[in-house]
Amino acid sequence: MERAGSGVPCLEWPFHLPWIDAIAKLKRERGAVIMAHSYQSPEIFHGVADITGDSLALAQAAATVDSDVVVMCGVHFMAETAKILAPQRTVLIPDPEAGCSLASSITAEDVRALRARHPGAPVVTYVNTSAAVKAESDACCTSANALQVVESMGADKVIFLPDQFLGRHVASMTSVQLVLWEGRCEVHERFTAQQARHARARFDARVIAHPECPPEVLEEADFVGSTTAMGRWLERERPARVALITECSMGDNLRTRFPDIEFVKPCNLCPHMKRITLPGIFDCLRDLRHRVEIDAETSRRARAALERMLAVGRRERV
């Protein structure tokens, strides 16, 4: 309760606490570790998770985890990534229908077609994609190292998939020609420049935005960066007020870390992340259900792309 702070209304705790206790008991019995993305609700992020962070942090943890069972509190591509990097572990996802608009925007066949149209151009794929798409890629990236991964390919032209807004942001910082796809994050694409200007004018707030937002939003921001970089920027700058232009639960989870900062709207909820609930986590641990399985060849090829991402690591400047 102390860690979650005001992110969870006090009236909800009588409902959450029995589930948290029951999950803690099951974790010990199963030898399980629970990973939670920063967009998970505070009762999950602070209440039951052992490892938390952005997509890169969770991937790095998955590559070294030594628990028998991994429960991924995030969306499906994150659970697939954990399974690819820890193939010997049992990887569970509380709700297999927790998807992602970016992951569903492109298929492996699309990647092969792009390669045919741009022969010789390497493919860098945002980690928000299916295992099948990763398997068709030369390297994966996250928003924390997209620029560095693109430039590490040593090519004049790179196919960058699937988020067009992240791709435009990377293209603005490099001389490498990027071939972009028309994918968008349904959470971040809805933000507008007017919302950013309103937060600054009405609340005297600093504005920080995720690079999946439209370019006109990024132009209004004081800082643009990944989920983790946003936290690092807040730690350095300590603004009185901040508009965190990303998924709502991230602001809820940061309030405890920065009690002296006032977080103001706008924010948008991810409907897929919110499919993960405490009862769902309990059920998947109790029954060891919703196991993530990937065929060996797809996993092998996707792992090579992910390992190139991990080799670059977190290079984002704050």
XYZ file of N, CA and C in Angstrom, residues 26-282:
771
model
N 1.293 -18.539 -3.777
C 1.461 -19.372 -4.966
C 2.835 -19.190 -5.597
N 3.347 -17.960 -5.595
C 4.680 -17.722 -6.145
C 5.725 -18.594 -5.448
N 5.629 -18.662 -4.136
C 6.587 -19.483 -3.385
C 6.433 -20.963 -3.717
N 5.191 -21.411 -3.830
C 4.942 -22.812 -4.121
C 5.415 -23.203 -5.519
N 5.259 -22.308 -6.471
C 5.580 -22.613 -7.872
C 7.028 -22.278 -8.229
N 7.740 -21.593 -7.349
C 9.073 -21.129 -7.710
C 9.006 -20.144 -8.855
N 8.037 -19.243 -8.779
C 7.736 -18.349 -9.893
C 8.260 -16.941 -9.643
N 8.498 -16.237 -10.726
C 8.812 -14.817 -10.684
C 7.777 -14.099 -11.537
N 7.318 -12.956 -11.061
C 6.331 -12.164 -11.796
C 7.011 -10.915 -12.333
N 6.907 -10.742 -13.655
C 7.424 -9.540 -14.304
C 6.250 -8.653 -14.692
N 6.395 -7.344 -14.505
C 5.307 -6.420 -14.830
C 5.847 -5.212 -15.577
N 5.205 -4.895 -16.680
C 5.559 -3.703 -17.437
C 5.083 -2.457 -16.699
N 5.714 -1.337 -17.013
C 5.398 -0.081 -16.333
C 3.978 0.402 -16.593
N 3.297 -0.175 -17.590
C 1.921 0.216 -17.861
C 0.907 -0.616 -17.085
N 1.378 -1.509 -16.224
C 0.458 -2.292 -15.408
C -0.097 -1.448 -14.265
N -1.301 -1.780 -13.825
C -1.954 -1.047 -12.742
C -1.126 -1.155 -11.463
N -1.205 -0.137 -10.593
C -0.350 -0.106 -9.397
C -0.487 -1.306 -8.480
N -1.701 -1.873 -8.350
C -1.846 -3.019 -7.447
C -1.069 -4.233 -7.950
N -0.797 -4.279 -9.268
C 0.043 -5.337 -9.842
C 1.505 -4.920 -9.809
N 1.788 -3.730 -10.297
C 3.160 -3.233 -10.403
C 3.831 -3.191 -9.030
N 3.138 -2.673 -8.035
C 3.702 -2.552 -6.688
C 3.310 -3.708 -5.784
N 2.199 -4.404 -6.113
C 1.656 -5.389 -5.187
C 2.214 -6.789 -5.323
N 2.467 -7.243 -6.556
C 2.873 -8.642 -6.738
C 4.118 -8.823 -7.599
N 4.544 -7.790 -8.327
C 5.654 -7.958 -9.274
C 6.996 -8.048 -8.564
N 7.850 -8.942 -9.061
C 9.225 -9.072 -8.581
C 10.184 -8.255 -9.437
N 9.878 -8.151 -10.731
C 10.713 -7.422 -11.680
C 9.805 -6.486 -12.456
N 10.165 -5.221 -12.524
C 9.356 -4.238 -13.237
C 10.242 -3.436 -14.182
N 9.602 -2.818 -15.169
C 10.375 -1.966 -16.062
C 9.755 -1.857 -17.434
N 10.514 -1.251 -18.352
C 10.054 -1.130 -19.730
C 10.385 -2.408 -20.496
N 10.105 -2.395 -21.792
C 10.283 -3.609 -22.590
C 11.729 -4.094 -22.596
N 12.683 -3.161 -22.651
C 14.083 -3.568 -22.664
C 14.479 -4.173 -21.327
N 14.062 -3.555 -20.234
C 14.399 -4.081 -18.904
C 13.835 -5.479 -18.705
N 12.608 -5.710 -19.158
C 11.999 -7.028 -18.998
C 12.692 -8.059 -19.879
N 13.083 -7.650 -21.080
C 13.809 -8.577 -21.956
C 15.170 -8.936 -21.354
N 15.867 -7.943 -20.817
C 17.157 -8.214 -20.182
C 16.998 -9.160 -19.007
N 15.934 -8.965 -18.227
C 15.686 -9.842 -17.077
C 15.339 -11.255 -17.532
N 14.538 -11.362 -18.587
C 14.140 -12.680 -19.085
C 15.350 -13.488 -19.543
N 16.351 -12.800 -20.077
C 17.533 -13.501 -20.584
C 18.366 -14.122 -19.467
N 18.179 -13.653 -18.232
C 19.008 -14.143 -17.127
C 18.194 -14.760 -15.992
N 16.875 -14.843 -16.134
C 16.032 -15.330 -15.045
C 16.354 -16.791 -14.731
N 16.311 -17.138 -13.444
C 16.603 -18.524 -13.069
C 15.426 -19.204 -12.378
N 14.248 -18.583 -12.393
C 13.060 -19.190 -11.806
C 12.464 -20.218 -12.760
N 11.781 -21.204 -12.202
C 11.163 -22.240 -13.031
C 10.003 -21.693 -13.853
N 9.275 -20.759 -13.270
C 8.068 -20.223 -13.899
C 8.170 -18.707 -13.969
N 7.834 -18.148 -15.133
C 7.792 -16.701 -15.333
C 6.363 -16.322 -15.703
N 5.790 -15.386 -14.946
C 4.474 -14.852 -15.280
C 4.687 -13.445 -15.821
N 4.306 -13.233 -17.081
C 4.494 -11.934 -17.709
C 3.211 -11.115 -17.601
N 3.252 -10.083 -16.790
C 2.130 -9.149 -16.681
C 2.387 -8.020 -17.669
N 1.927 -8.247 -18.851
C 2.112 -7.320 -19.955
C 1.296 -7.850 -21.114
N 1.675 -7.477 -22.314
C 0.930 -7.947 -23.476
C 1.653 -9.142 -24.103
N 1.012 -9.756 -25.094
C 1.443 -11.070 -25.560
C 2.842 -11.063 -26.142
N 3.230 -10.016 -26.889
C 4.569 -10.033 -27.475
C 5.642 -10.037 -26.385
N 5.352 -9.469 -25.221
C 6.316 -9.483 -24.116
C 6.491 -10.898 -23.568
N 5.396 -11.626 -23.476
C 5.481 -13.014 -23.011
C 6.243 -13.860 -24.029
N 6.006 -13.620 -25.321
C 6.766 -14.337 -26.357
C 8.257 -14.029 -26.244
N 8.595 -12.754 -26.022
C 9.998 -12.373 -25.892
C 10.649 -13.103 -24.723
N 9.925 -13.179 -23.600
C 10.457 -13.895 -22.436
C 10.695 -15.361 -22.760
N 9.770 -15.980 -23.474
C 9.922 -17.394 -23.824
C 11.092 -17.612 -24.780
N 11.272 -16.708 -25.729
C 12.376 -16.829 -26.675
C 13.713 -16.739 -25.947
N 13.802 -15.829 -24.983
C 15.064 -15.605 -24.279
C 15.275 -16.570 -23.117
N 14.199 -17.228 -22.674
C 14.304 -18.223 -21.595
C 13.528 -19.468 -22.006
N 13.956 -20.145 -23.069
C 13.160 -21.245 -23.636
C 12.972 -22.416 -22.691
N 13.855 -22.567 -21.726
C 13.757 -23.684 -20.791
C 12.784 -23.413 -19.650
N 12.295 -22.178 -19.531
C 11.377 -21.820 -18.456
C 9.923 -21.957 -18.908
N 9.037 -22.154 -17.947
C 7.600 -22.097 -18.230
C 7.182 -20.640 -18.175
N 6.717 -20.108 -19.291
C 6.299 -18.711 -19.362
C 4.781 -18.672 -19.495
N 4.150 -17.915 -18.595
C 2.696 -17.798 -18.565
C 2.294 -16.349 -18.789
N 1.125 -16.156 -19.393
C 0.535 -14.832 -19.485
C -0.884 -14.936 -18.923
N -1.254 -14.071 -17.987
C -2.569 -14.194 -17.350
C -3.748 -14.126 -18.314
N -3.607 -13.368 -19.400
C -4.679 -13.281 -20.395
C -4.053 -13.309 -21.782
N -4.195 -14.408 -22.519
C -3.573 -14.503 -23.845
C -4.173 -13.550 -24.867
N -5.308 -12.934 -24.537
C -5.925 -11.974 -25.446
C -5.369 -10.564 -25.261
N -4.418 -10.388 -24.355
C -3.790 -9.078 -24.161
C -2.845 -8.833 -25.339
N -3.323 -8.109 -26.322
C -2.579 -7.922 -27.566
C -1.924 -6.567 -27.670
N -1.682 -6.121 -28.891
C -0.999 -4.853 -29.131
C -1.308 -4.414 -30.557
N -1.733 -3.164 -30.720
C -2.078 -2.682 -32.060
C -0.856 -2.664 -32.970
N 0.313 -2.406 -32.427
C 1.518 -2.428 -33.247
C 1.845 -3.841 -33.701
N 1.782 -4.796 -32.773
C 2.102 -6.175 -33.126
C 1.144 -6.725 -34.175
N -0.115 -6.300 -34.103
C -1.107 -6.810 -35.062
C -1.090 -6.053 -36.388
N -0.268 -5.004 -36.487
C -0.268 -4.184 -37.704
C 0.618 -4.751 -38.807
N 1.410 -5.781 -38.503
C 2.349 -6.301 -39.495
C 2.518 -7.802 -39.313
N 2.742 -8.492 -40.429
C 2.927 -9.946 -40.412
C 4.303 -10.302 -40.972
N 4.684 -11.552 -40.780
C 5.948 -12.035 -41.340
C 5.948 -11.909 -42.863
N 4.794 -12.156 -43.478
C 4.686 -12.025 -44.939
C 4.943 -10.583 -45.380
N 4.457 -9.611 -44.595
C 4.709 -8.200 -44.900
C 6.205 -7.908 -44.888
N 6.909 -8.460 -43.929
C 8.354 -8.216 -43.828
C 9.070 -8.802 -45.049
N 8.683 -9.998 -45.437
C 9.316 -10.610 -46.619
C 9.055 -9.777 -47.866
N 7.862 -9.228 -47.979
C 7.536 -8.389 -49.137
C 8.374 -7.109 -49.135
N 8.583 -6.522 -47.971
C 9.409 -5.317 -47.871
C 10.851 -5.624 -48.251
N 11.358 -6.766 -47.817
C 12.719 -7.156 -48.200
C 12.843 -7.284 -49.723
N 11.815 -7.838 -50.345
C 11.845 -8.003 -51.805
C 11.862 -6.648 -52.504
N 11.153 -5.658 -51.949
C 11.105 -4.326 -52.558
C 12.372 -3.510 -52.269
N 13.079 -3.869 -51.211
C 14.293 -3.127 -50.833
C 15.437 -4.119 -50.602
N 15.889 -4.759 -51.671
C 16.916 -5.806 -51.514
C 18.188 -5.258 -50.880
N 18.700 -6.020 -49.923
C 19.937 -5.638 -49.258
C 19.757 -4.764 -48.038
N 18.565 -4.195 -47.856
C 18.342 -3.332 -46.696
C 18.045 -4.190 -45.471
N 18.786 -4.029 -44.378
C 18.502 -4.809 -43.170
C 17.194 -4.357 -42.522
N 16.616 -5.250 -41.747
C 15.326 -4.982 -41.094
C 15.544 -4.845 -39.595
N 15.166 -3.679 -39.063
C 15.158 -3.445 -37.623
C 13.706 -3.375 -37.176
N 13.370 -4.232 -36.237
C 11.977 -4.371 -35.820
C 11.820 -3.973 -34.356
N 10.888 -3.077 -34.128
C 10.520 -2.692 -32.764
C 10.083 -3.944 -32.018
N 10.415 -4.013 -30.741
C 10.127 -5.221 -29.967
C 8.621 -5.476 -29.850
N 7.801 -4.466 -30.122
C 6.339 -4.604 -30.081
C 5.829 -5.323 -31.326
N 6.288 -6.552 -31.523
C 5.915 -7.350 -32.686
C 5.853 -8.814 -32.285
N 5.230 -9.612 -33.139
C 5.117 -11.043 -32.858
C 6.450 -11.747 -33.039
N 6.538 -12.947 -32.501
C 7.743 -13.759 -32.673
C 7.997 -14.037 -34.149
N 6.937 -14.257 -34.923
C 7.094 -14.547 -36.348
C 7.716 -13.373 -37.096
N 7.343 -12.153 -36.726
C 7.929 -10.964 -37.353
C 9.376 -10.787 -36.910
N 9.644 -11.004 -35.638
C 11.029 -10.911 -35.154
C 11.919 -11.904 -35.902
N 11.382 -13.072 -36.204
C 12.162 -14.101 -36.884
C 12.558 -13.680 -38.297
N 11.830 -12.750 -38.888
C 12.148 -12.258 -40.235
C 13.063 -11.047 -40.195
N 13.509 -10.652 -39.005
C 14.251 -9.406 -38.825
C 15.731 -9.660 -38.579
N 16.532 -8.638 -38.851
C 17.959 -8.718 -38.561
C 18.254 -8.328 -37.120
N 17.481 -7.401 -36.588
C 17.676 -6.958 -35.209
C 16.373 -6.391 -34.689
N 16.191 -6.498 -33.390
C 15.077 -5.846 -32.712
C 15.605 -4.601 -32.004
N 14.684 -3.762 -31.556
C 15.052 -2.590 -30.783
C 13.901 -2.230 -29.872
N 14.160 -1.362 -28.908
C 13.095 -0.729 -28.134
C 13.237 0.775 -28.330
N 12.327 1.535 -27.756
C 12.439 2.991 -27.877
C 13.682 3.505 -27.162
N 14.252 2.698 -26.256
C 15.446 3.107 -25.516
C 16.719 2.986 -26.332
N 16.720 2.211 -27.411
C 17.967 2.047 -28.180
C 17.727 1.975 -29.688
N 16.562 2.442 -30.143
C 16.221 2.333 -31.565
C 17.260 3.015 -32.447
N 17.660 4.226 -32.099
C 18.643 4.955 -32.901
C 19.951 4.180 -32.979
N 20.423 3.697 -31.843
C 21.704 3.013 -31.810
C 21.658 1.684 -32.576
N 20.532 0.970 -32.487
C 20.414 -0.284 -33.233
C 20.411 -0.005 -34.733
N 19.660 1.004 -35.165
C 19.627 1.361 -36.585
C 21.032 1.669 -37.090
N 21.769 2.484 -36.346
C 23.106 2.881 -36.810
C 24.106 1.732 -36.705
N 23.837 0.762 -35.832
C 24.748 -0.380 -35.704
C 24.670 -1.314 -36.902
N 23.628 -1.165 -37.740
C 23.492 -2.047 -38.892
C 24.520 -1.739 -39.973
N 25.124 -0.558 -39.940
C 26.159 -0.205 -40.912
C 25.656 -0.104 -42.337
N 24.386 0.301 -42.501
C 23.785 0.394 -43.837
C 23.271 1.808 -44.088
N 23.240 2.196 -45.372
C 22.710 3.513 -45.723
C 21.189 3.542 -45.656
N 20.564 2.374 -45.839
C 19.098 2.286 -45.802
C 18.703 1.123 -44.914
N 17.723 1.366 -44.028
C 17.238 0.350 -43.103
C 15.716 0.327 -43.144
N 15.167 -0.869 -43.186
C 13.717 -1.038 -43.047
C 13.406 -1.037 -41.556
N 12.566 -0.080 -41.117
C 12.267 0.078 -39.691
C 10.772 -0.174 -39.465
N 10.461 -1.142 -38.597
C 9.087 -1.610 -38.431
C 8.711 -1.675 -36.949
N 7.377 -1.630 -36.622
C 6.298 -1.177 -37.492
C 5.795 0.222 -37.140
N 6.320 0.856 -36.050
C 5.760 2.119 -35.569
C 6.284 3.291 -36.395
N 5.395 3.924 -37.153
C 5.843 4.997 -38.033
C 6.266 6.239 -37.258
N 5.642 6.500 -36.092
C 6.006 7.697 -35.336
C 7.368 7.536 -34.673
N 7.624 6.375 -34.083
C 8.961 6.115 -33.549
C 9.975 6.168 -34.683
N 9.611 5.617 -35.841
C 10.502 5.642 -36.989
C 10.830 7.052 -37.444
N 9.824 7.926 -37.459
C 10.075 9.321 -37.843
C 10.996 9.999 -36.834
N 10.793 9.683 -35.571
C 11.626 10.279 -34.524
C 13.076 9.834 -34.702
N 13.295 8.552 -34.965
C 14.648 8.056 -35.193
C 15.236 8.684 -36.452
N 14.434 8.780 -37.511
C 14.912 9.340 -38.779
C 15.388 10.781 -38.615
N 14.775 11.517 -37.684
C 15.160 12.921 -37.469
C 16.529 13.047 -36.815
N 17.077 11.937 -36.306
C 18.340 11.982 -35.575
C 19.467 11.244 -36.277
N 19.221 10.733 -37.486
C 20.248 9.946 -38.166
C 20.262 10.258 -39.655
N 21.397 9.999 -40.273
C 21.502 10.159 -41.722
C 21.083 8.895 -42.462
N 20.816 7.811 -41.726
C 20.375 6.563 -42.351
C 18.959 6.758 -42.907
N 18.753 6.328 -44.148
C 17.420 6.393 -44.744
C 16.567 5.269 -44.172
N 15.405 5.613 -43.621
C 14.529 4.621 -43.032
C 13.315 4.377 -43.919
N 13.038 3.117 -44.191
C 11.802 2.708 -44.855
C 10.813 2.361 -43.749
N 9.708 3.097 -43.676
C 8.794 2.984 -42.546
C 7.530 2.225 -42.914
N 6.912 1.647 -41.922
C 5.623 0.975 -42.020
C 4.568 1.903 -41.427
N 3.297 1.600 -41.678
C 2.217 2.477 -41.222
C 1.611 2.051 -39.893
N 2.362 1.357 -39.062
C 1.838 0.949 -37.767
C 1.803 2.100 -36.776
N 0.838 2.030 -35.846
C 0.721 3.050 -34.801
C 0.251 2.397 -33.501
N 0.669 2.971 -32.393
C 0.187 2.528 -31.087
C -1.147 3.210 -30.813
N -2.174 2.438 -30.533
C -3.498 3.011 -30.344
C -3.597 3.869 -29.082
N -2.665 3.715 -28.157
C -2.639 4.571 -26.963
C -2.002 5.918 -27.294
N -0.832 5.892 -27.910
C -0.068 7.126 -28.104
C -0.532 7.949 -29.303
N -1.097 7.311 -30.317
C -1.482 8.067 -31.507
C -2.633 9.027 -31.246
N -3.376 8.846 -30.144
C -4.536 9.694 -29.852
C -4.160 11.018 -29.182
N -2.930 11.150 -28.738
C -2.526 12.411 -28.120
C -2.413 13.504 -29.186
N -2.666 14.744 -28.767
C -2.609 15.870 -29.696
C -1.678 16.952 -29.153
N -1.184 17.773 -30.052
C -0.354 18.907 -29.647
C -1.142 19.874 -28.778
N -2.436 20.012 -29.055
C -3.262 20.908 -28.242
C -3.296 20.461 -26.778
N -3.359 19.147 -26.538
C -3.341 18.648 -25.165
C -2.032 19.023 -24.466
N -0.940 18.892 -25.172
C 0.361 19.246 -24.585
C 0.425 20.734 -24.273
N -0.039 21.561 -25.192
C -0.022 23.010 -24.960
C -0.937 23.393 -23.806
N -2.079 22.724 -23.707
C -3.020 23.007 -22.614
C -2.392 22.658 -21.261
N -1.722 21.516 -21.177
C -1.093 21.111 -19.912
C -0.040 22.124 -19.490
N 0.696 22.653 -20.450
C 1.724 23.639 -20.118
C 1.102 24.967 -19.681
N 0.090 25.428 -20.434
C -0.500 26.733 -20.150
C -1.386 26.709 -18.909
N -2.202 25.653 -18.755
C -3.174 25.601 -17.655
C -2.521 25.248 -16.334
N -1.542 24.351 -16.346
C -0.972 23.850 -15.101
C 0.492 24.255 -14.896
N 1.057 24.996 -15.842
C 2.475 25.349 -15.782
C 3.317 24.082 -15.641
N 2.980 23.093 -16.439
C 3.617 21.776 -16.335
C 4.697 21.613 -17.390
N 5.755 20.886 -17.037
C 6.702 20.425 -18.029
C 6.055 19.250 -18.765
N 6.400 19.085 -20.020
C 5.768 18.066 -20.860
C 6.820 17.065 -21.309
N 6.588 15.777 -21.003
C 7.481 14.728 -21.497
C 6.631 13.690 -22.214
N 7.150 13.185 -23.320
C 6.349 12.340 -24.207
C 7.132 11.124 -24.668
N 6.397 10.057 -24.928
C 6.976 8.845 -25.486
C 7.104 9.013 -27.001
N 8.176 8.501 -27.619
C 8.363 8.706 -29.062
C 7.357 7.994 -29.950
N 6.449 7.198 -29.380
C 5.366 6.629 -30.178
C 4.261 7.645 -30.446
N 4.359 8.856 -29.863
C 3.356 9.899 -30.084
C 3.559 10.560 -31.450
N 2.517 11.203 -31.990
C 2.658 11.895 -33.274
C 3.736 12.984 -33.220
N 4.356 13.288 -34.353
C 5.449 14.270 -34.383
C 5.075 15.634 -33.818
N 3.838 16.083 -34.054
C 3.453 17.401 -33.555
C 3.379 17.437 -32.032
N 3.143 16.269 -31.407
C 3.177 16.187 -29.946
C 4.618 16.258 -29.459
N 5.504 15.532 -30.126
C 6.906 15.522 -29.721
C 7.528 16.913 -29.830
N 7.073 17.698 -30.814
C 7.588 19.054 -30.974
C 7.244 19.947 -29.785
N 6.160 19.627 -29.085
C 5.731 20.422 -27.926
C 6.403 19.980 -26.631
N 7.102 18.849 -26.651
C 7.604 18.249 -25.416
C 8.933 18.863 -24.981
N 9.126 18.906 -23.666
C 10.417 19.297 -23.101
C 11.412 18.152 -23.160
N 10.893 16.939 -23.174
C 11.751 15.760 -23.258
C 10.984 14.646 -23.953
N 11.678 13.913 -24.815
C 11.113 12.751 -25.499
C 11.994 11.555 -25.171
N 11.380 10.480 -24.679
C 12.190 9.325 -24.348
C 11.376 8.111 -23.979
N 12.073 7.026 -23.762
C 11.447 5.759 -23.412
C 10.839 5.827 -22.018
N 10.144 4.772 -21.646
C 9.519 4.695 -20.332
C 10.539 4.907 -19.220
N 11.660 4.213 -19.292
C 12.685 4.348 -18.262
C 13.349 5.715 -18.316
N 13.601 6.224 -19.501
C 14.248 7.530 -19.631
C 13.377 8.632 -19.045
N 12.064 8.508 -19.160
C 11.181 9.497 -18.540
C 11.426 9.575 -17.036
N 11.539 8.410 -16.393
C 11.804 8.386 -14.964
C 13.149 8.999 -14.631
N 14.155 8.738 -15.452
C 15.485 9.308 -15.223
C 15.462 10.824 -15.394
N 14.687 11.305 -16.357
C 14.574 12.752 -16.564
C 13.894 13.408 -15.363
N 12.830 12.787 -14.850
C 12.153 13.330 -13.667
C 13.093 13.368 -12.468
N 13.905 12.340 -12.330
C 14.849 12.281 -11.214
C 15.859 13.414 -11.288
N 16.257 13.769 -12.494
C 17.241 14.841 -12.663
C 16.618 16.226 -12.556
N 15.454 16.410 -13.205
C 14.871 17.744 -13.316
C 13.993 18.135 -12.123
N 13.302 17.181 -11.539
C 12.403 17.423 -10.403
C 11.465 18.614 -10.645
N 10.665 18.577 -11.708
C 9.736 19.686 -11.947
C 8.618 19.682 -10.901
N 8.020 20.841 -10.670
C 6.894 20.907 -9.729
C 5.698 20.147 -10.283
N 5.475 20.273 -11.603
C 4.362 19.584 -12.259
C 4.850 19.030 -13.591
N 4.270 17.890 -13.962
C 4.649 17.286 -15.230
C 3.423 16.653 -15.879
N 3.337 16.829 -17.181
C 2.349 16.104 -17.986
C 3.086 14.962 -18.658
N 2.734 13.753 -18.264
C 3.397 12.548 -18.755
C 2.548 12.009 -19.908
N 2.967 12.259 -21.134
C 2.142 11.917 -22.291
C 2.464 10.494 -22.720
N 1.783 9.587 -22.047
C 1.950 8.162 -22.294
C 0.793 7.433 -21.613
N 0.946 6.150 -21.342
C -0.119 5.357 -20.720
C -0.335 5.783 -19.269
N -1.608 5.804 -18.828
C -1.966 6.371 -17.528
C -1.262 5.696 -16.351
N -1.175 4.381 -16.351
C -0.653 3.681 -15.185
C 0.810 3.988 -14.922
N 1.541 4.424 -15.941
C 2.921 4.783 -15.697
C 3.005 5.963 -14.742
N 2.141 6.965 -14.943
C 2.100 8.091 -14.024
C 1.708 7.659 -12.624
N 0.717 6.753 -12.532
C 0.314 6.235 -11.224
C 1.487 5.567 -10.508
N 2.284 4.811 -11.252
C 3.392 4.079 -10.641
C 4.564 4.980 -10.275
N 4.711 6.102 -10.971
C 5.809 7.018 -10.680
C 5.501 7.959 -9.520
N 4.231 8.130 -9.185
C 3.880 9.069 -8.117
C 4.544 8.713 -6.794
N 4.647 7.434 -6.504
C 5.267 7.020 -5.254
C 6.757 7.330 -5.262
N 7.395 7.154 -6.405
C 8.828 7.428 -6.518
C 9.130 8.917 -6.436
N 8.177 9.737 -6.909
C 8.374 11.186 -6.927
C 7.194 11.883 -6.247
N 7.059 11.767 -4.919
C 5.905 12.351 -4.224
C 5.875 13.875 -4.269
N 7.021 14.484 -4.582
C 7.089 15.946 -4.635
C 6.662 16.501 -5.989
N 6.407 15.624 -6.961
C 5.992 16.063 -8.297
C 4.498 15.833 -8.475
N 3.814 16.834 -9.013
C 2.391 16.691 -9.325
C 2.242 16.241 -10.779
N 1.555 15.121 -10.970
C 1.329 14.588 -12.307
C -0.046 15.018 -12.793
N -0.095 15.651 -13.969
C -1.359 16.133 -14.521
C -1.648 15.422 -15.831
N -2.912 15.448 -16.252
C -3.315 14.850 -17.510
C -2.692 15.659 -18.642
N -2.644 15.117 -19.894
C -3.419 13.992 -20.392
C -2.710 12.651 -20.201
N -3.519 11.578 -20.266
C -2.984 10.232 -20.371
C -4.067 9.366 -20.998
N -3.672 8.258 -21.572
C -4.612 7.305 -22.159
C -4.351 5.917 -21.603
N -5.415 5.175 -21.349
C -5.293 3.800 -20.863
C -5.075 2.836 -22.027
N -4.224 1.831 -21.812
C -4.065 0.754 -22.786
C -5.064 -0.345 -22.449
N -6.040 -0.604 -23.328
C -7.049 -1.627 -23.017
C -6.458 -3.026 -22.930
N -5.348 -3.259 -23.605
C -4.728 -4.588 -23.592
C -3.994 -4.831 -22.275
N -3.228 -3.838 -21.830
C -2.547 -3.976 -20.537
C -3.554 -4.186 -19.409
N -4.716 -3.559 -19.540
C -5.695 -3.629 -18.456
C -6.462 -4.950 -18.447
N -6.196 -5.832 -19.394
C -6.766 -7.181 -19.345
C -6.076 -8.030 -18.273
N -4.901 -7.596 -17.840
C -4.173 -8.317 -16.795
C -4.711 -7.870 -15.437
N -5.178 -8.821 -14.639
C -5.769 -8.521 -13.340
C -5.186 -9.449 -12.277
N -5.373 -9.087 -11.010
C -4.918 -9.958 -9.924
C -5.590 -11.323 -9.969
N -6.918 -11.419 -10.134
C -7.517 -12.753 -10.252
C -6.954 -13.549 -11.418
N -6.675 -12.883 -12.529
C -6.097 -13.583 -13.673
C -4.701 -14.110 -13.379
N -3.905 -13.327 -12.672
C -2.571 -13.775 -12.288
C -2.662 -14.994 -11.364
N -3.575 -14.933 -10.401
C -3.756 -16.057 -9.482
C -4.147 -17.319 -10.244
